[in-house]
Short mmCIF file of C-alpha atoms in Angstrom, two decimals:
data_model
loop_
_atom_site.label_atom_id
_atom_site.label_comp_id
_atom_site.label_asym_id
_atom_site.label_seq_id
_atom_site.Cartn_x
_atom_site.Cartn_y
_atom_site.Cartn_z
CA VAL M 1 101.58 -19.96 -12.64
CA ARG M 2 98.20 -18.52 -13.39
CA LEU M 3 96.21 -17.69 -10.46
CA LEU M 4 92.65 -16.36 -9.89
CA ARG M 5 92.82 -13.32 -7.57
CA ASN M 6 90.48 -10.83 -6.74
CA GLY M 7 88.39 -12.11 -9.80
CA LYS M 8 91.12 -11.74 -12.05
CA LEU M 9 93.35 -14.21 -13.87
CA GLU M 10 97.01 -13.34 -13.29
CA THR M 11 100.25 -14.59 -14.39
CA VAL M 12 102.44 -14.78 -11.12
CA TYR M 13 106.06 -15.61 -10.51
CA ILE M 14 106.77 -17.69 -7.47
CA ASN M 15 109.86 -19.12 -6.12
CA PHE M 16 109.30 -22.53 -4.64
CA SER M 17 111.04 -24.25 -1.99
CA PHE M 18 110.68 -27.97 -1.14
CA GLU M 19 112.02 -29.64 1.96
CA ALA M 20 111.63 -33.49 3.15
CA LEU M 21 109.93 -34.36 6.26
CA TYR M 22 111.10 -37.09 8.49
CA ASN M 23 109.52 -39.43 11.13
CA ALA M 24 111.05 -40.76 14.07
CA GLU M 25 112.49 -43.40 12.28
CA GLY M 26 114.23 -41.19 9.89
CA GLU M 27 112.24 -41.99 7.13
CA ILE M 28 110.70 -39.35 4.66
CA ASP M 29 106.79 -39.16 5.21
CA GLY M 30 106.05 -35.89 3.82
CA ILE M 31 107.18 -32.72 1.81
CA ILE M 32 106.74 -29.07 2.85
CA ALA M 33 106.48 -26.58 0.06
CA ILE M 34 107.00 -22.90 0.56
CA GLY M 35 106.20 -20.40 -2.34
CA HIS M 36 107.45 -16.79 -2.07
CA ASP M 37 105.95 -14.34 -4.67
CA VAL M 38 108.71 -12.48 -6.59
CA THR M 39 106.31 -11.14 -9.47
CA TYR M 40 107.56 -7.59 -9.19
CA GLN M 41 111.12 -8.43 -8.94
CA VAL M 42 110.96 -10.89 -12.15
CA LEU M 43 108.83 -8.12 -14.00
CA GLY M 44 111.44 -5.53 -12.93
CA HIS M 45 114.34 -7.65 -14.12
CA LYS M 46 112.57 -8.43 -17.46
CA LYS M 47 112.23 -4.65 -17.95
CA ILE M 48 115.82 -4.10 -17.26
CA GLU M 49 116.85 -6.76 -19.83
CA ALA M 50 114.27 -5.16 -22.59
CA ASN M 51 115.93 -1.84 -21.86
CA GLU M 52 119.46 -3.34 -22.11
CA GLU M 53 118.78 -4.75 -25.56
CA LYS M 54 117.30 -1.71 -26.70
CA LEU M 55 120.28 0.36 -25.53
CA LYS M 56 122.50 -2.31 -27.24
CA LEU M 57 120.63 -2.20 -30.43
CA VAL M 58 120.83 1.80 -30.34
CA ILE M 59 124.69 1.60 -29.71
CA GLU M 60 125.11 -0.92 -32.64
CA ALA M 61 122.83 1.42 -34.91
CA SER M 62 124.80 4.40 -34.15
CA GLU M 63 128.24 2.62 -34.25
CA LEU M 64 129.04 3.94 -30.82
CA GLY M 65 132.06 2.24 -28.65
CA THR M 66 131.26 2.14 -24.96
CA TYR M 67 133.79 1.71 -21.98
CA ASP M 68 133.84 1.06 -18.33
CA PHE M 69 137.38 2.41 -17.12
CA ASN M 70 138.63 1.83 -13.63
CA ILE M 71 140.70 4.94 -12.81
CA SER M 72 142.93 2.83 -10.60
CA ASN M 73 144.12 0.69 -13.57
CA LYS M 74 147.42 2.42 -14.16
CA ILE M 75 148.53 -0.11 -16.75
CA TYR M 76 145.58 0.20 -19.02
CA HIS M 77 145.67 3.92 -18.48
CA ARG M 78 149.30 4.05 -19.46
CA GLN M 79 148.29 2.04 -22.88
CA PHE M 80 145.16 4.14 -23.59
CA LEU M 81 147.15 7.52 -23.28
CA GLU M 82 149.85 6.24 -25.76
CA SER M 83 147.29 5.84 -28.53
CA PHE M 84 146.68 9.58 -28.41
CA HIS M 85 148.29 12.02 -30.89
CA PRO M 86 150.57 13.87 -29.22
CA LYS M 87 149.25 17.29 -30.11
CA ASP M 88 145.91 16.27 -28.62
CA LEU M 89 146.94 14.61 -25.42
CA GLU M 90 146.58 17.94 -23.60
CA ILE M 91 143.17 18.40 -25.06
CA ARG M 92 142.17 15.27 -23.19
CA ASN M 93 143.95 16.00 -19.94
CA ARG M 94 142.17 19.41 -19.91
CA ALA M 95 138.71 17.62 -20.18
CA LEU M 96 139.34 15.04 -17.76
CA GLU M 97 140.51 17.76 -15.19
CA LYS M 98 137.29 19.62 -15.89
CA SER M 99 135.24 16.40 -15.60
CA LEU M 100 136.42 15.94 -12.07
CA THR M 101 134.66 19.03 -11.10
CA ASP M 102 131.35 18.59 -12.88
CA GLY M 103 131.37 14.99 -13.69
CA ASN M 104 130.99 15.22 -17.34
CA LEU M 105 133.66 14.34 -19.82
CA MET M 106 133.59 15.47 -23.29
CA TYR M 107 136.49 16.00 -25.89
CA THR M 108 137.54 15.33 -29.51
CA SER M 109 140.92 14.33 -30.44
CA ARG M 110 142.98 12.06 -32.82
CA ILE M 111 144.20 8.52 -31.70
CA ILE M 112 146.86 6.62 -33.47
CA LEU M 113 145.85 3.05 -34.22
CA PRO M 114 148.48 0.03 -34.13
CA ASP M 115 148.79 0.29 -37.90
CA THR M 116 149.82 3.92 -37.53
CA GLN M 117 146.30 5.03 -39.22
CA ILE M 118 144.95 8.18 -37.63
CA ARG M 119 141.35 8.57 -36.60
CA TRP M 120 139.42 11.09 -35.08
CA ILE M 121 137.23 10.46 -32.16
CA GLU M 122 134.43 12.00 -29.89
CA THR M 123 134.59 10.84 -26.34
CA ARG M 124 131.78 11.46 -23.76
CA GLY M 125 131.53 10.02 -20.27
CA LYS M 126 130.17 10.25 -16.70
CA ILE M 127 132.48 10.14 -13.68
CA HIS M 128 131.47 8.01 -10.69
CA PHE M 129 132.64 8.95 -7.21
CA ASP M 130 132.84 7.15 -3.99
CA ALA M 131 131.26 8.23 -0.65
CA GLU M 132 134.38 10.52 -0.07
CA ASN M 133 133.86 12.06 -3.59
CA ASN M 134 136.96 10.38 -5.12
CA PRO M 135 136.61 9.57 -8.68
CA ILE M 136 136.64 5.67 -9.11
CA LYS M 137 135.59 5.22 -12.61
CA ILE M 138 134.26 6.54 -16.03
CA LEU M 139 131.57 5.11 -18.08
CA GLY M 140 131.11 6.55 -21.39
CA THR M 141 131.01 6.13 -25.18
CA VAL M 142 133.64 6.62 -28.15
CA ARG M 143 132.47 7.73 -31.58
CA ASP M 144 134.44 7.69 -34.86
CA ILE M 145 134.06 10.87 -36.44
CA THR M 146 136.85 10.64 -38.90
CA ALA M 147 134.68 11.09 -42.04
CA GLU M 148 132.59 14.11 -40.79
CA THR M 149 135.89 15.79 -39.39
CA THR M 150 137.75 15.40 -42.83
CA SER M 151 134.70 16.84 -44.60
CA MET M 152 134.44 19.71 -42.28
CA GLN M 153 138.17 20.39 -42.75
CA LYS M 154 137.63 20.23 -46.59
CA LEU M 155 134.66 22.84 -46.25
CA GLU M 156 136.75 25.12 -43.95
CA GLU M 157 139.75 24.85 -46.50
CA SER M 158 137.41 25.52 -49.44
CA GLU M 159 135.81 28.57 -47.67
CA GLN M 160 139.34 29.77 -46.66
CA LYS M 161 140.28 29.82 -50.45
CA PHE M 162 137.09 31.49 -51.25
CA ARG M 163 137.69 34.38 -48.83
CA LEU M 164 141.40 34.60 -49.88
CA LEU M 165 140.36 35.00 -53.48
CA ALA M 166 137.43 37.22 -52.83
CA ASP M 167 139.67 39.57 -50.69
CA SER M 168 142.34 39.83 -53.48
CA LEU M 169 139.55 41.04 -56.10
CA PRO M 170 138.68 44.83 -56.69
CA GLN M 171 135.22 43.96 -57.15
CA HIS M 172 132.64 43.99 -53.93
CA ILE M 173 132.18 40.27 -53.28
CA TRP M 174 129.09 39.06 -50.97
CA THR M 175 127.02 36.24 -49.87
CA ALA M 176 123.69 35.83 -48.81
CA ASP M 177 121.57 32.88 -46.88
CA ILE M 178 118.56 31.21 -48.57
CA GLU M 179 116.26 33.95 -47.04
CA GLY M 180 118.41 36.86 -48.60
CA ASN M 181 120.00 37.96 -45.52
CA LEU M 182 123.64 39.05 -46.41
CA ASN M 183 126.16 37.27 -44.26
CA TYR M 184 129.47 37.89 -45.83
CA PHE M 185 131.52 40.91 -47.42
CA ASN M 186 135.07 40.98 -48.94
CA LYS M 187 137.53 43.25 -47.91
CA SER M 188 136.94 45.59 -50.88
CA VAL M 189 133.21 46.45 -49.36
CA TYR M 190 135.06 47.58 -46.21
CA ASP M 191 137.70 49.59 -47.96
CA PHE M 192 135.07 51.29 -50.21
CA SER M 193 132.59 52.24 -47.58
CA GLY M 194 134.88 52.94 -44.57
CA PHE M 195 132.48 50.78 -42.59
CA SER M 196 133.93 48.32 -39.91
CA PRO M 197 132.57 44.53 -40.09
CA ALA M 198 130.64 45.65 -36.55
CA ARG M 199 129.08 48.72 -37.91
CA LEU M 200 127.95 47.20 -41.29
CA GLU M 201 126.40 44.19 -39.43
CA LYS M 202 124.58 46.72 -37.06
CA GLU M 203 123.38 49.10 -39.60
CA GLY M 204 122.91 46.70 -42.73
CA TRP M 205 123.96 46.86 -46.17
CA LYS M 206 121.18 49.16 -47.20
CA ALA M 207 123.14 52.05 -45.13
CA ILE M 208 125.76 51.94 -48.07
CA VAL M 209 123.17 52.19 -51.00
CA HIS M 210 122.02 55.61 -52.21
CA PRO M 211 118.45 56.57 -50.73
CA ASP M 212 116.93 56.93 -53.81
CA ASP M 213 117.85 53.44 -54.96
CA ARG M 214 116.92 51.46 -51.68
CA ALA M 215 113.30 50.67 -52.65
CA GLY M 216 114.10 49.50 -56.33
CA ASN M 217 117.12 47.50 -54.70
CA VAL M 218 114.80 45.84 -52.27
CA LYS M 219 111.96 45.18 -54.81
CA ALA M 220 114.48 43.46 -57.13
CA TRP M 221 116.25 41.36 -54.40
CA THR M 222 113.01 40.10 -52.88
CA HIS M 223 111.74 39.11 -56.40
CA SER M 224 115.21 37.02 -56.79
CA ILE M 225 114.93 35.60 -53.37
CA THR M 226 111.16 34.20 -54.10
CA SER M 227 111.59 33.27 -57.59
CA GLY M 228 115.16 31.73 -57.49
CA LYS M 229 115.94 33.73 -60.58
CA ASP M 230 119.56 35.71 -60.91
CA PHE M 231 119.66 39.09 -59.41
CA LEU M 232 120.65 41.99 -61.68
CA PHE M 233 120.53 45.69 -60.46
CA GLU M 234 122.18 49.08 -60.95
CA HIS M 235 122.66 51.34 -57.81
CA ARG M 236 124.79 53.70 -56.13
CA PHE M 237 127.11 53.01 -53.20
CA ARG M 238 128.39 55.51 -50.78
CA MET M 239 131.95 55.83 -50.46
CA HIS M 240 133.93 56.56 -47.49
CA ASP M 241 134.29 60.19 -48.32
CA GLY M 242 130.50 60.50 -48.74
CA THR M 243 130.39 60.39 -52.40
CA TYR M 244 128.53 57.80 -54.58
CA ARG M 245 129.46 55.79 -57.34
CA TRP M 246 127.37 53.59 -59.57
CA GLN M 247 127.57 49.86 -59.28
CA LEU M 248 126.38 46.80 -61.43
CA SER M 249 125.28 44.14 -58.79
CA ARG M 250 124.83 40.48 -60.00
CA ALA M 251 123.81 37.31 -57.61
CA LYS M 252 123.31 33.72 -58.62
CA PRO M 253 122.05 31.09 -56.26
CA GLN M 254 124.05 28.04 -55.49
CA LEU M 255 122.16 24.86 -55.79
CA ASN M 256 122.36 21.23 -54.36
CA GLN M 257 122.15 17.87 -55.95
CA ASP M 258 118.17 18.32 -55.50
CA GLY M 259 118.06 21.68 -57.23
CA GLU M 260 117.45 23.48 -53.73
CA ILE M 261 118.97 26.79 -53.01
CA GLN M 262 121.70 26.67 -50.55
CA MET M 263 123.11 30.18 -50.73
CA TRP M 264 123.38 33.10 -53.00
CA VAL M 265 126.92 34.61 -54.15
CA GLY M 266 127.00 38.05 -55.54
CA SER M 267 129.28 40.79 -56.94
CA SER M 268 129.10 44.44 -57.42
CA THR M 269 131.22 46.13 -60.08
CA ASP M 270 131.99 49.87 -60.40
CA ILE M 271 130.45 50.99 -63.58
CA HIS M 272 130.42 54.81 -62.54
CA ASP M 273 132.91 55.90 -65.38
CA GLN M 274 130.91 53.92 -68.03
CA LYS M 275 127.65 55.33 -66.57
CA GLN M 276 128.93 58.90 -66.74
CA PHE M 277 130.42 58.09 -70.65
CA THR M 278 126.75 56.66 -71.78
CA ASN M 279 125.11 59.66 -70.03
CA GLU M 280 127.52 62.10 -71.88
CA LEU M 281 126.99 60.33 -75.13
CA GLU M 282 123.06 60.47 -74.54
CA ARG M 283 123.25 64.36 -73.96
#
């Protein structure tokens, strides 16, 4: 109903109860009506319904599955466990054991569907406990991550092949991010310089470049990073015995479909003997 209260017209929700009134002869001669204001309860219920609808839409849009698992349901639990890939069941068991301590469940595993198809899933959940702190149920979500997991596996396999190939080459192979920070060196770099990965990461790649060549090296590298043009530079690298040898370093940017630089891939080739021969010819 619309009621004028405190000078303001408001929409009010009221529960009405009607009871018949009887006279001495048992005949109805009136009705008593009682109204109970339930505005706050109704508005609260409407708000909950709206939030539930929003949550439903979000879950459907994100392609999440939801579950409400009663831990005491042993039959359903056994069927659920039978769907896990044998190699991943222990992952789930360890995650569940941990969740009984902190109340949060999260794991990634494979499941085997009735048609024997294998899918990757990401499971999250919240453990609910009773008054005696015993776990009674788990509420959570399940997301199919097969596509992204497969894509990640292919990427890792590709990267592993790249590293194996790079380590088999006598040339120095290295990569850098879009800002020019070198983040990978093949085995040849460590064998040549005598640096460990930890030392090279700490001191930086300039530590193996001849002091007289560093400024020019940085200038040329900075120009390539800012312009996106190929890097080409001759400089000297320090060997593990303290001597220096001339190298020809090249790097090309790797572009995505939109032509944006994703990373840089470079190589450094020993040209010391050619350099000395050229110097001899010039003399």
